[in-house]
């Protein structure tokens, strides 16, 4: 289930809803555990090497990661601050594209992830914004859709073994 743009959020807010066949804690852990995010962060065709992810896993902590295009080797760096961590049902963080040295290269957006038990699994409600342009929103929608497809496969592979 995907609703790419929130009618109430206006043109600059992304809203996506996905259902997963595992409990909220498993989905929360997939977001917050470094050993898991490298398996699903980023769209198809990109890798997030474990040595290019740094997370201070606490409210107020920073994070930084790099996606590597598997065809070209191009690197896309991003980072932000973890604003709220309320396992197993809520995460909030800022996100901003960065140059390799950490200099911001885009406006900052806020990401929220809300998780709720739903039909024996979890409904994830993902929001991100504000975006400066519709093109940026559309690009993030495409990237997150692909990442969430990877998250679904990750959760299926680790069903029962995700912390």
Coordinates of N, CA, C and O in Angstrom, one line a residue:
X1 N 0.9 -1.2 0.0 CA 0.0 0.0 0.0 C 0.9 1.2 0.0 O 1.7 1.4 0.9
X2 N 0.7 2.1 -1.0 CA 1.5 3.3 -1.1 C 0.7 4.5 -1.4 O -0.1 4.4 -2.4
X3 N 0.8 5.5 -0.7 CA 0.1 6.8 -1.0 C 1.3 7.8 -1.1 O 1.7 8.3 -0.1
X4 N 1.8 8.1 -2.4 CA 3.0 8.8 -2.5 C 3.0 10.3 -2.0 O 4.0 10.8 -1.6
X5 N 1.9 10.9 -2.1 CA 1.9 12.3 -1.8 C 0.6 12.6 -0.9 O -0.5 12.2 -1.3
X6 N 0.9 13.2 0.2 CA -0.2 13.5 1.1 C -1.1 14.6 0.6 O -0.6 15.7 0.3
X7 N -2.4 14.3 0.4 CA -3.3 15.4 -0.1 C -3.3 16.5 0.9 O -3.4 17.7 0.6
X8 N -3.3 16.2 2.2 CA -3.3 17.3 3.2 C -2.0 17.9 3.4 O -1.9 19.0 3.9
X9 N -0.9 17.2 3.0 CA 0.5 17.8 3.3 C 0.9 18.8 2.2 O 2.0 19.4 2.4
X10 N 0.2 18.9 1.2 CA 0.6 19.8 0.1 C 1.6 19.3 -0.8 O 2.1 18.1 -0.7
X11 N 2.1 20.1 -1.7 CA 3.0 19.7 -2.7 C 4.4 19.4 -2.2 O 5.2 18.8 -2.9
X12 N 4.8 19.8 -1.0 CA 6.1 19.7 -0.5 C 6.3 18.6 0.6 O 7.4 18.5 1.2
X13 N 5.3 17.7 0.8 CA 5.4 16.7 1.8 C 5.2 15.3 1.1 O 4.3 15.1 0.3
X14 N 6.0 14.3 1.5 CA 5.9 13.0 1.0 C 5.3 12.1 2.1 O 5.7 12.2 3.2
X15 N 4.3 11.3 1.7 CA 3.6 10.4 2.6 C 3.6 9.1 1.9 O 3.1 9.0 0.8
X16 N 4.1 8.0 2.6 CA 4.1 6.7 2.1 C 3.6 5.8 3.2 O 4.1 5.9 4.3
X17 N 2.8 4.8 2.8 CA 2.3 3.8 3.8 C 2.6 2.4 3.2 O 2.3 2.1 2.1
X18 N 3.2 1.6 4.1 CA 3.6 0.2 3.7 C 3.2 -0.7 4.8 O 3.3 -0.4 6.0
X19 N 2.7 -1.9 4.4 CA 2.4 -3.0 5.4 C 3.5 -4.0 5.3 O 3.9 -4.4 4.2
X20 N 3.9 -4.5 6.5 CA 4.9 -5.6 6.5 C 4.3 -6.7 7.4 O 3.7 -6.5 8.4
X21 N 4.7 -8.0 7.1 CA 4.1 -9.1 7.8 C 4.9 -9.5 9.1 O 5.0 -10.7 9.4
X22 N 5.5 -8.5 9.7 CA 6.2 -8.8 11.0 C 5.8 -7.7 11.9 O 5.2 -6.7 11.5
X23 N 6.1 -7.9 13.2 CA 5.6 -7.0 14.2 C 6.4 -5.6 14.2 O 7.4 -5.5 13.6
X24 N 5.8 -4.6 14.9 CA 6.4 -3.3 14.9 C 7.8 -3.3 15.4 O 8.7 -2.6 14.9
X25 N 8.2 -4.1 16.4 CA 9.5 -4.1 16.9 C 10.5 -4.5 15.8 O 11.6 -4.0 15.7
X26 N 10.2 -5.5 15.0 CA 11.1 -6.0 14.0 C 11.3 -4.9 12.9 O 12.4 -4.7 12.5
X27 N 10.3 -4.1 12.6 CA 10.4 -3.0 11.6 C 11.3 -1.9 12.3 O 12.2 -1.4 11.6
X28 N 11.0 -1.6 13.5 CA 11.7 -0.6 14.2 C 13.2 -0.9 14.2 O 14.1 -0.1 14.0
X29 N 13.5 -2.2 14.6 CA 14.9 -2.7 14.6 C 15.6 -2.6 13.3 O 16.8 -2.3 13.2
X30 N 14.8 -2.9 12.2 CA 15.4 -2.8 10.9 C 15.8 -1.3 10.6 O 16.8 -1.1 9.9
X31 N 15.1 -0.4 11.1 CA 15.5 1.1 10.9 C 16.6 1.4 11.8 O 17.5 2.3 11.5
X32 N 16.7 0.9 13.0 CA 17.7 1.4 14.0 C 18.9 0.6 14.2 O 19.9 1.1 14.8
X33 N 19.0 -0.6 13.7 CA 20.1 -1.5 13.8 C 21.1 -1.4 12.6 O 20.7 -1.7 11.5
X34 N 22.3 -0.9 12.9 CA 23.3 -0.7 11.8 C 23.5 -2.0 11.0 O 23.7 -1.9 9.8
X35 N 23.4 -3.2 11.6 CA 23.7 -4.4 10.8 C 22.5 -4.6 9.8 O 22.7 -5.3 8.8
X36 N 21.4 -4.0 10.0 CA 20.3 -4.2 9.1 C 20.2 -3.1 8.0 O 19.9 -3.4 6.9
X37 N 20.5 -1.9 8.4 CA 20.2 -0.8 7.4 C 21.1 -0.9 6.2 O 20.7 -0.5 5.1
X38 N 22.3 -1.5 6.3 CA 23.1 -1.7 5.2 C 22.5 -2.6 4.2 O 22.9 -2.6 3.0
X39 N 21.6 -3.5 4.6 CA 20.9 -4.4 3.7 C 19.8 -3.8 2.9 O 19.3 -4.4 1.9
X40 N 19.2 -2.7 3.3 CA 18.1 -2.2 2.6 C 18.1 -0.7 2.4 O 17.3 -0.2 1.5
X41 N 18.9 0.1 3.0 CA 18.9 1.5 2.8 C 19.4 1.8 1.3 O 20.3 1.1 0.9
X42 N 18.7 2.6 0.6 CA 19.1 3.0 -0.7 C 18.3 2.2 -1.7 O 17.8 1.0 -1.5
X43 N 18.0 2.8 -2.9 CA 17.3 2.1 -3.9 C 18.1 1.0 -4.6 O 19.3 0.8 -4.4
X44 N 17.4 0.2 -5.4 CA 18.0 -0.9 -6.2 C 19.2 -0.3 -6.9 O 19.1 0.9 -7.4
X45 N 20.3 -1.0 -7.0 CA 21.5 -0.5 -7.8 C 22.4 0.3 -6.9 O 23.4 0.8 -7.4
X46 N 22.1 0.4 -5.6 CA 23.0 1.1 -4.7 C 23.3 0.2 -3.5 O 22.5 -0.6 -3.1
X47 N 24.5 0.4 -3.0 CA 24.9 -0.3 -1.8 C 25.2 0.7 -0.7 O 25.7 1.8 -1.0
X48 N 25.0 0.4 0.5 CA 25.4 1.2 1.7 C 26.4 0.4 2.5 O 26.1 -0.5 3.3
X49 N 27.7 0.5 2.2 CA 28.7 -0.3 2.9 C 28.7 0.0 4.4 O 28.6 1.2 4.8
X50 N 28.9 -1.0 5.1 CA 28.9 -0.9 6.6 C 29.9 0.1 7.1 O 29.7 0.8 8.1
X51 N 31.1 0.2 6.4 CA 32.1 1.1 6.9 C 31.8 2.5 6.5 O 32.6 3.4 6.8
X52 N 30.7 2.8 5.8 CA 30.3 4.2 5.5 C 29.0 4.6 6.2 O 28.3 5.5 5.7
X53 N 28.7 4.0 7.3 CA 27.6 4.3 8.1 C 28.1 4.6 9.5 O 28.8 3.8 10.1
X54 N 27.6 5.7 10.0 CA 27.9 6.1 11.4 C 26.7 6.6 12.1 O 26.0 7.5 11.5
X55 N 26.3 6.0 13.2 CA 25.1 6.4 13.9 C 25.3 6.5 15.4 O 25.8 5.5 16.0
X56 N 25.0 7.6 16.0 CA 24.9 7.7 17.4 C 23.5 7.5 17.8 O 22.6 8.3 17.7
X57 N 23.2 6.2 18.1 CA 21.8 5.7 18.3 C 21.2 6.2 19.6 O 20.9 5.4 20.5
X58 N 20.9 7.5 19.6 CA 20.2 8.1 20.7 C 19.5 9.4 20.3 O 19.9 10.0 19.2
X59 N 18.5 9.8 20.9 CA 17.8 11.1 20.6 C 18.9 12.2 20.7 O 19.6 12.3 21.7
X60 N 19.0 13.0 19.7 CA 20.0 14.0 19.6 C 21.3 13.6 18.9 O 22.1 14.5 18.6
X61 N 21.4 12.3 18.7 CA 22.6 11.8 18.1 C 22.6 12.1 16.6 O 21.6 12.2 15.9
X62 N 23.8 12.1 16.0 CA 23.9 12.3 14.5 C 24.1 11.0 13.8 O 24.4 9.9 14.4
X63 N 23.8 11.0 12.5 CA 24.1 9.8 11.7 C 24.6 10.3 10.4 O 24.4 11.5 10.0
X64 N 25.3 9.5 9.7 CA 25.9 9.8 8.3 C 26.1 8.5 7.6 O 26.5 7.5 8.2
X65 N 25.7 8.5 6.3 CA 25.9 7.3 5.5 C 26.2 7.7 4.1 O 26.0 8.8 3.7
X66 N 26.6 6.7 3.3 CA 26.9 6.8 1.9 C 26.3 5.7 1.1 O 26.5 4.5 1.5
X67 N 25.6 6.1 0.0 CA 25.1 5.1 -0.9 C 26.1 5.1 -2.1 O 26.5 6.2 -2.6
X68 N 26.5 3.9 -2.6 CA 27.4 3.8 -3.7 C 26.6 3.2 -4.9 O 26.1 2.1 -4.7
X69 N 26.7 3.9 -6.0 CA 26.1 3.3 -7.2 C 26.9 2.2 -7.7 O 28.1 2.3 -7.9
X70 N 26.3 1.0 -7.8 CA 27.0 -0.2 -8.1 C 27.5 -0.2 -9.6 O 28.4 -1.0 -9.9
X71 N 26.9 0.6 -10.4 CA 27.4 0.6 -11.8 C 28.5 1.6 -12.1 O 29.4 1.4 -12.8
X72 N 28.4 2.8 -11.4 CA 29.3 3.9 -11.7 C 30.3 4.1 -10.6 O 31.3 4.8 -10.8
X73 N 30.0 3.6 -9.4 CA 30.9 3.9 -8.2 C 30.6 5.3 -7.6 O 31.3 5.6 -6.6
X74 N 29.7 6.1 -8.2 CA 29.4 7.4 -7.6 C 28.9 7.2 -6.2 O 28.2 6.3 -5.9
X75 N 29.2 8.2 -5.3 CA 28.9 8.2 -3.9 C 27.9 9.3 -3.7 O 28.0 10.4 -4.1
X76 N 26.8 8.9 -2.9 CA 25.8 9.9 -2.5 C 25.8 9.9 -0.9 O 25.4 8.9 -0.3
X77 N 26.3 10.9 -0.3 CA 26.4 11.0 1.2 C 25.2 11.8 1.7 O 24.7 12.7 1.1
X78 N 24.7 11.4 2.9 CA 23.6 12.1 3.5 C 23.8 11.9 5.0 O 24.5 11.0 5.5
X79 N 23.1 12.7 5.8 CA 23.2 12.6 7.2 C 22.1 13.5 7.9 O 21.3 14.1 7.2
X80 N 22.2 13.5 9.2 CA 21.2 14.3 10.0 C 21.3 14.0 11.4 O 22.3 13.5 11.9
X81 N 20.2 14.4 12.1 CA 20.1 14.2 13.6 C 18.9 13.3 13.9 O 17.9 13.5 13.3
X82 N 19.1 12.4 14.8 CA 18.0 11.6 15.3 C 17.3 12.4 16.3 O 17.8 12.8 17.3
X83 N 16.0 12.8 16.0 CA 15.3 13.6 16.8 C 14.5 12.9 17.9 O 14.5 13.3 19.1
X84 N 13.8 11.8 17.5 CA 13.0 11.1 18.5 C 13.2 9.6 18.2 O 13.1 9.1 17.1
X85 N 13.3 8.8 19.3 CA 13.4 7.3 19.2 C 12.5 6.8 20.3 O 12.8 6.9 21.5
X86 N 11.4 6.2 19.8 CA 10.4 5.7 20.8 C 10.1 4.3 20.3 O 9.0 4.0 19.7
X87 N 10.9 3.3 20.7 CA 10.7 1.9 20.2 C 9.4 1.4 20.9 O 9.1 1.8 22.1
X88 N 8.6 0.6 20.2 CA 8.7 0.2 18.9 C 7.9 0.9 17.9 O 7.6 0.4 16.8
X89 N 7.5 2.1 18.2 CA 6.4 2.7 17.3 C 6.8 4.0 16.6 O 6.0 4.5 15.8
X90 N 7.9 4.7 16.9 CA 8.1 6.0 16.3 C 9.6 6.3 16.2 O 10.4 6.1 17.2
X91 N 10.0 6.9 15.1 CA 11.4 7.5 14.9 C 11.2 8.8 14.2 O 10.3 8.9 13.3
X92 N 12.0 9.7 14.4 CA 12.0 11.0 13.7 C 13.5 11.4 13.6 O 14.3 11.3 14.5
X93 N 13.8 11.9 12.3 CA 15.2 12.3 12.1 C 15.2 13.3 11.0 O 14.3 13.4 10.1
X94 N 16.2 14.1 11.0 CA 16.4 15.0 9.9 C 17.2 14.3 8.8 O 17.9 13.3 9.1
X95 N 17.2 14.8 7.6 CA 17.9 14.2 6.5 C 18.4 15.4 5.6 O 17.6 16.3 5.3
X96 N 19.7 15.3 5.2 CA 20.2 16.3 4.3 C 21.4 15.7 3.5 O 22.2 15.0 4.0
X97 N 21.3 15.9 2.2 CA 22.4 15.5 1.3 C 23.7 16.3 1.7 O 23.6 17.4 2.1
X98 N 24.8 15.6 1.6 CA 26.1 16.2 2.0 C 27.2 15.9 0.9 O 27.1 14.9 0.2
X99 N 28.2 16.7 0.9 CA 29.4 16.4 0.1 C 30.2 15.4 0.9 O 29.9 15.2 2.1
X100 N 31.2 14.7 0.3 CA 32.0 13.7 1.1 C 32.6 14.3 2.4 O 32.8 13.5 3.3
X101 N 32.9 15.6 2.4 CA 33.5 16.1 3.6 C 32.5 16.5 4.7 O 32.9 17.0 5.7
X102 N 31.2 16.3 4.4 CA 30.2 16.6 5.4 C 29.5 17.9 5.2 O 28.6 18.2 6.0
X103 N 29.9 18.7 4.3 CA 29.3 20.0 4.0 C 27.9 19.8 3.5 O 27.7 19.0 2.5
X104 N 26.9 20.4 4.0 CA 25.5 20.2 3.5 C 25.4 20.7 2.1 O 26.0 21.7 1.7
X105 N 24.6 19.9 1.2 CA 24.5 20.3 -0.2 C 23.0 20.4 -0.6 O 22.7 20.4 -1.8
X106 N 22.1 20.3 0.4 CA 20.7 20.4 0.1 C 20.0 21.0 1.4 O 20.5 20.9 2.5
X107 N 18.8 21.4 1.2 CA 18.0 21.8 2.4 C 17.7 20.6 3.3 O 17.6 19.5 2.8
X108 N 17.5 20.8 4.5 CA 17.2 19.7 5.5 C 15.7 19.4 5.4 O 14.9 20.3 5.3
X109 N 15.4 18.1 5.5 CA 14.0 17.6 5.6 C 13.9 16.9 6.9 O 14.9 16.4 7.5
X110 N 12.6 16.7 7.3 CA 12.3 15.9 8.5 C 11.7 14.6 8.1 O 10.7 14.6 7.3
X111 N 12.2 13.5 8.5 CA 11.6 12.2 8.3 C 10.9 11.7 9.6 O 11.5 11.7 10.6
X112 N 9.7 11.2 9.5 CA 9.1 10.5 10.6 C 8.6 9.2 10.1 O 8.1 9.0 9.0
X113 N 8.7 8.2 11.0 CA 8.3 6.8 10.8 C 7.4 6.4 11.9 O 7.9 6.4 13.1
X114 N 6.2 6.1 11.7 CA 5.3 5.6 12.7 C 4.9 4.2 12.4 O 4.6 3.9 11.2
X115 N 4.9 3.4 13.4 CA 4.7 1.9 13.2 C 3.5 1.5 14.1 O 3.5 1.9 15.3
X116 N 2.6 0.8 13.5 CA 1.4 0.3 14.3 C 1.1 -1.1 13.9 O 1.2 -1.5 12.7
X117 N 0.7 -1.9 14.9 CA 0.3 -3.3 14.6 C -1.0 -3.2 13.7 O -1.8 -2.3 13.9
X118 N -1.0 -4.1 12.7 CA -2.0 -4.0 11.7 C -2.2 -5.4 11.0 O -1.2 -5.9 10.4
X119 N -3.3 -6.0 11.2 CA -3.6 -7.3 10.6 C -2.5 -8.3 10.8 O -2.1 -9.0 9.8
X120 N -2.0 -8.5 12.0 CA -0.9 -9.5 12.3 C 0.4 -9.1 11.9 O 1.4 -9.8 12.0
X121 N 0.6 -7.8 11.4 CA 1.9 -7.3 11.0 C 2.0 -5.9 11.4 O 1.6 -5.5 12.5
X122 N 2.6 -5.1 10.6 CA 2.9 -3.7 10.9 C 2.5 -2.8 9.7 O 2.9 -3.1 8.6
X123 N 1.9 -1.7 10.0 CA 1.7 -0.6 9.1 C 2.7 0.5 9.4 O 2.7 1.0 10.5
X124 N 3.5 0.8 8.4 CA 4.5 1.8 8.5 C 4.0 3.1 7.8 O 3.7 3.0 6.6
X125 N 3.9 4.2 8.5 CA 3.6 5.5 7.9 C 4.8 6.3 7.9 O 5.4 6.7 8.9
X126 N 5.3 6.6 6.7 CA 6.5 7.4 6.5 C 6.2 8.7 5.9 O 5.4 8.8 5.0
X127 N 6.8 9.7 6.5 CA 6.6 11.1 6.0 C 8.0 11.8 5.9 O 8.9 11.5 6.7
X128 N 8.1 12.6 4.9 CA 9.4 13.4 4.7 C 9.0 14.7 4.1 O 8.2 14.8 3.1
X129 N 9.7 15.8 4.5 CA 9.5 17.1 3.9 C 10.0 18.1 4.9 O 10.5 17.8 6.0
X130 N 9.9 19.4 4.6 CA 9.4 19.9 3.3 C 10.4 19.8 2.2 O 11.6 19.9 2.5
X131 N 10.0 19.6 1.0 CA 10.9 19.6 -0.2 C 10.8 21.0 -0.9 O 9.7 21.6 -0.9
X132 N 11.9 21.4 -1.5 CA 11.9 22.7 -2.2 C 11.1 22.7 -3.5 O 10.6 23.7 -3.9
X133 N 11.2 21.5 -4.2 CA 10.6 21.4 -5.5 C 9.9 20.0 -5.6 O 10.2 19.1 -4.9
X134 N 8.9 20.0 -6.5 CA 8.2 18.7 -6.8 C 9.2 17.7 -7.3 O 9.1 16.5 -7.1
X135 N 10.2 18.1 -8.1 CA 11.2 17.2 -8.6 C 12.0 16.5 -7.5 O 12.2 15.3 -7.5
X136 N 12.3 17.2 -6.4 CA 13.0 16.6 -5.3 C 12.1 15.6 -4.6 O 12.5 14.5 -4.2
X137 N 10.8 16.0 -4.4 CA 9.9 15.1 -3.8 C 9.7 13.8 -4.6 O 9.8 12.7 -4.1
X138 N 9.6 13.9 -5.9 CA 9.4 12.8 -6.8 C 10.6 11.9 -6.7 O 10.5 10.7 -6.7
X139 N 11.8 12.5 -6.7 CA 13.0 11.7 -6.6 C 13.1 10.9 -5.3 O 13.5 9.7 -5.3
X140 N 12.7 11.5 -4.2 CA 12.7 10.8 -3.0 C 11.6 9.7 -2.9 O 11.9 8.6 -2.4
X141 N 10.5 10.0 -3.5 CA 9.5 9.0 -3.6 C 10.0 7.7 -4.3 O 9.8 6.6 -3.9
X142 N 10.6 7.9 -5.5 CA 11.1 6.8 -6.2 C 12.2 6.0 -5.4 O 12.2 4.8 -5.3
X143 N 13.1 6.8 -4.8 CA 14.2 6.1 -4.0 C 13.6 5.4 -2.8 O 14.0 4.2 -2.6
X144 N 12.7 6.0 -2.1 CA 12.1 5.3 -0.9 C 11.3 4.1 -1.3 O 11.3 3.1 -0.6
X145 N 10.5 4.2 -2.4 CA 9.7 3.1 -2.8 C 10.7 1.9 -3.1 O 10.4 0.8 -2.6
X146 N 11.8 2.1 -3.7 CA 12.7 1.0 -4.0 C 13.3 0.5 -2.7 O 13.5 -0.7 -2.5
X147 N 13.7 1.5 -1.8 CA 14.3 1.1 -0.5 C 13.3 0.3 0.3 O 13.7 -0.7 0.9
X148 N 12.0 0.7 0.3 CA 11.0 -0.1 1.1 C 10.7 -1.4 0.5 O 10.4 -2.4 1.2
X149 N 10.9 -1.6 -0.9 CA 10.8 -2.9 -1.5 C 12.0 -3.8 -0.9 O 11.8 -5.0 -0.6
X150 N 13.1 -3.2 -0.8 CA 14.3 -3.9 -0.2 C 14.1 -4.2 1.2 O 14.4 -5.3 1.7
X151 N 13.5 -3.3 2.0 CA 13.2 -3.5 3.4 C 12.2 -4.7 3.5 O 12.4 -5.5 4.4
X152 N 11.2 -4.8 2.7 CA 10.3 -5.9 2.7 C 11.0 -7.2 2.5 O 10.7 -8.2 3.3
X153 N 11.9 -7.3 1.6 CA 12.6 -8.5 1.4 C 13.6 -8.8 2.5 O 13.7 -10.0 2.9
X154 N 14.2 -7.8 3.1 CA 15.0 -7.9 4.3 C 14.3 -8.5 5.4 O 14.7 -9.5 6.1
X155 N 13.1 -8.0 5.7 CA 12.2 -8.5 6.8 C 11.8 -9.9 6.6 O 11.8 -10.7 7.5
X156 N 11.5 -10.2 5.3 CA 11.1 -11.6 5.0 C 12.2 -12.6 5.2 O 12.0 -13.7 5.8
X157 N 13.5 -12.2 4.9 CA 14.6 -13.1 5.0 C 15.0 -13.2 6.5 O 15.5 -14.3 6.9
X158 N 14.7 -12.2 7.3 CA 15.1 -12.2 8.7 C 13.9 -12.4 9.7 O 14.0 -12.2 10.9
X159 N 12.8 -12.8 9.1 CA 11.6 -13.0 9.9 C 11.9 -14.0 11.1 O 12.5 -15.0 10.9
X160 N 11.6 -13.5 12.3 CA 11.9 -14.3 13.5 C 13.3 -14.1 14.0 O 13.6 -14.4 15.1
X161 N 14.2 -13.6 13.2 CA 15.6 -13.4 13.7 C 16.0 -11.9 13.8 O 17.0 -11.6 14.3
X162 N 15.1 -11.0 13.4 CA 15.3 -9.6 13.6 C 15.1 -9.3 15.1 O 14.2 -9.7 15.7
X163 N 16.1 -8.5 15.7 CA 16.0 -8.2 17.1 C 14.8 -7.5 17.4 O 14.3 -6.6 16.8

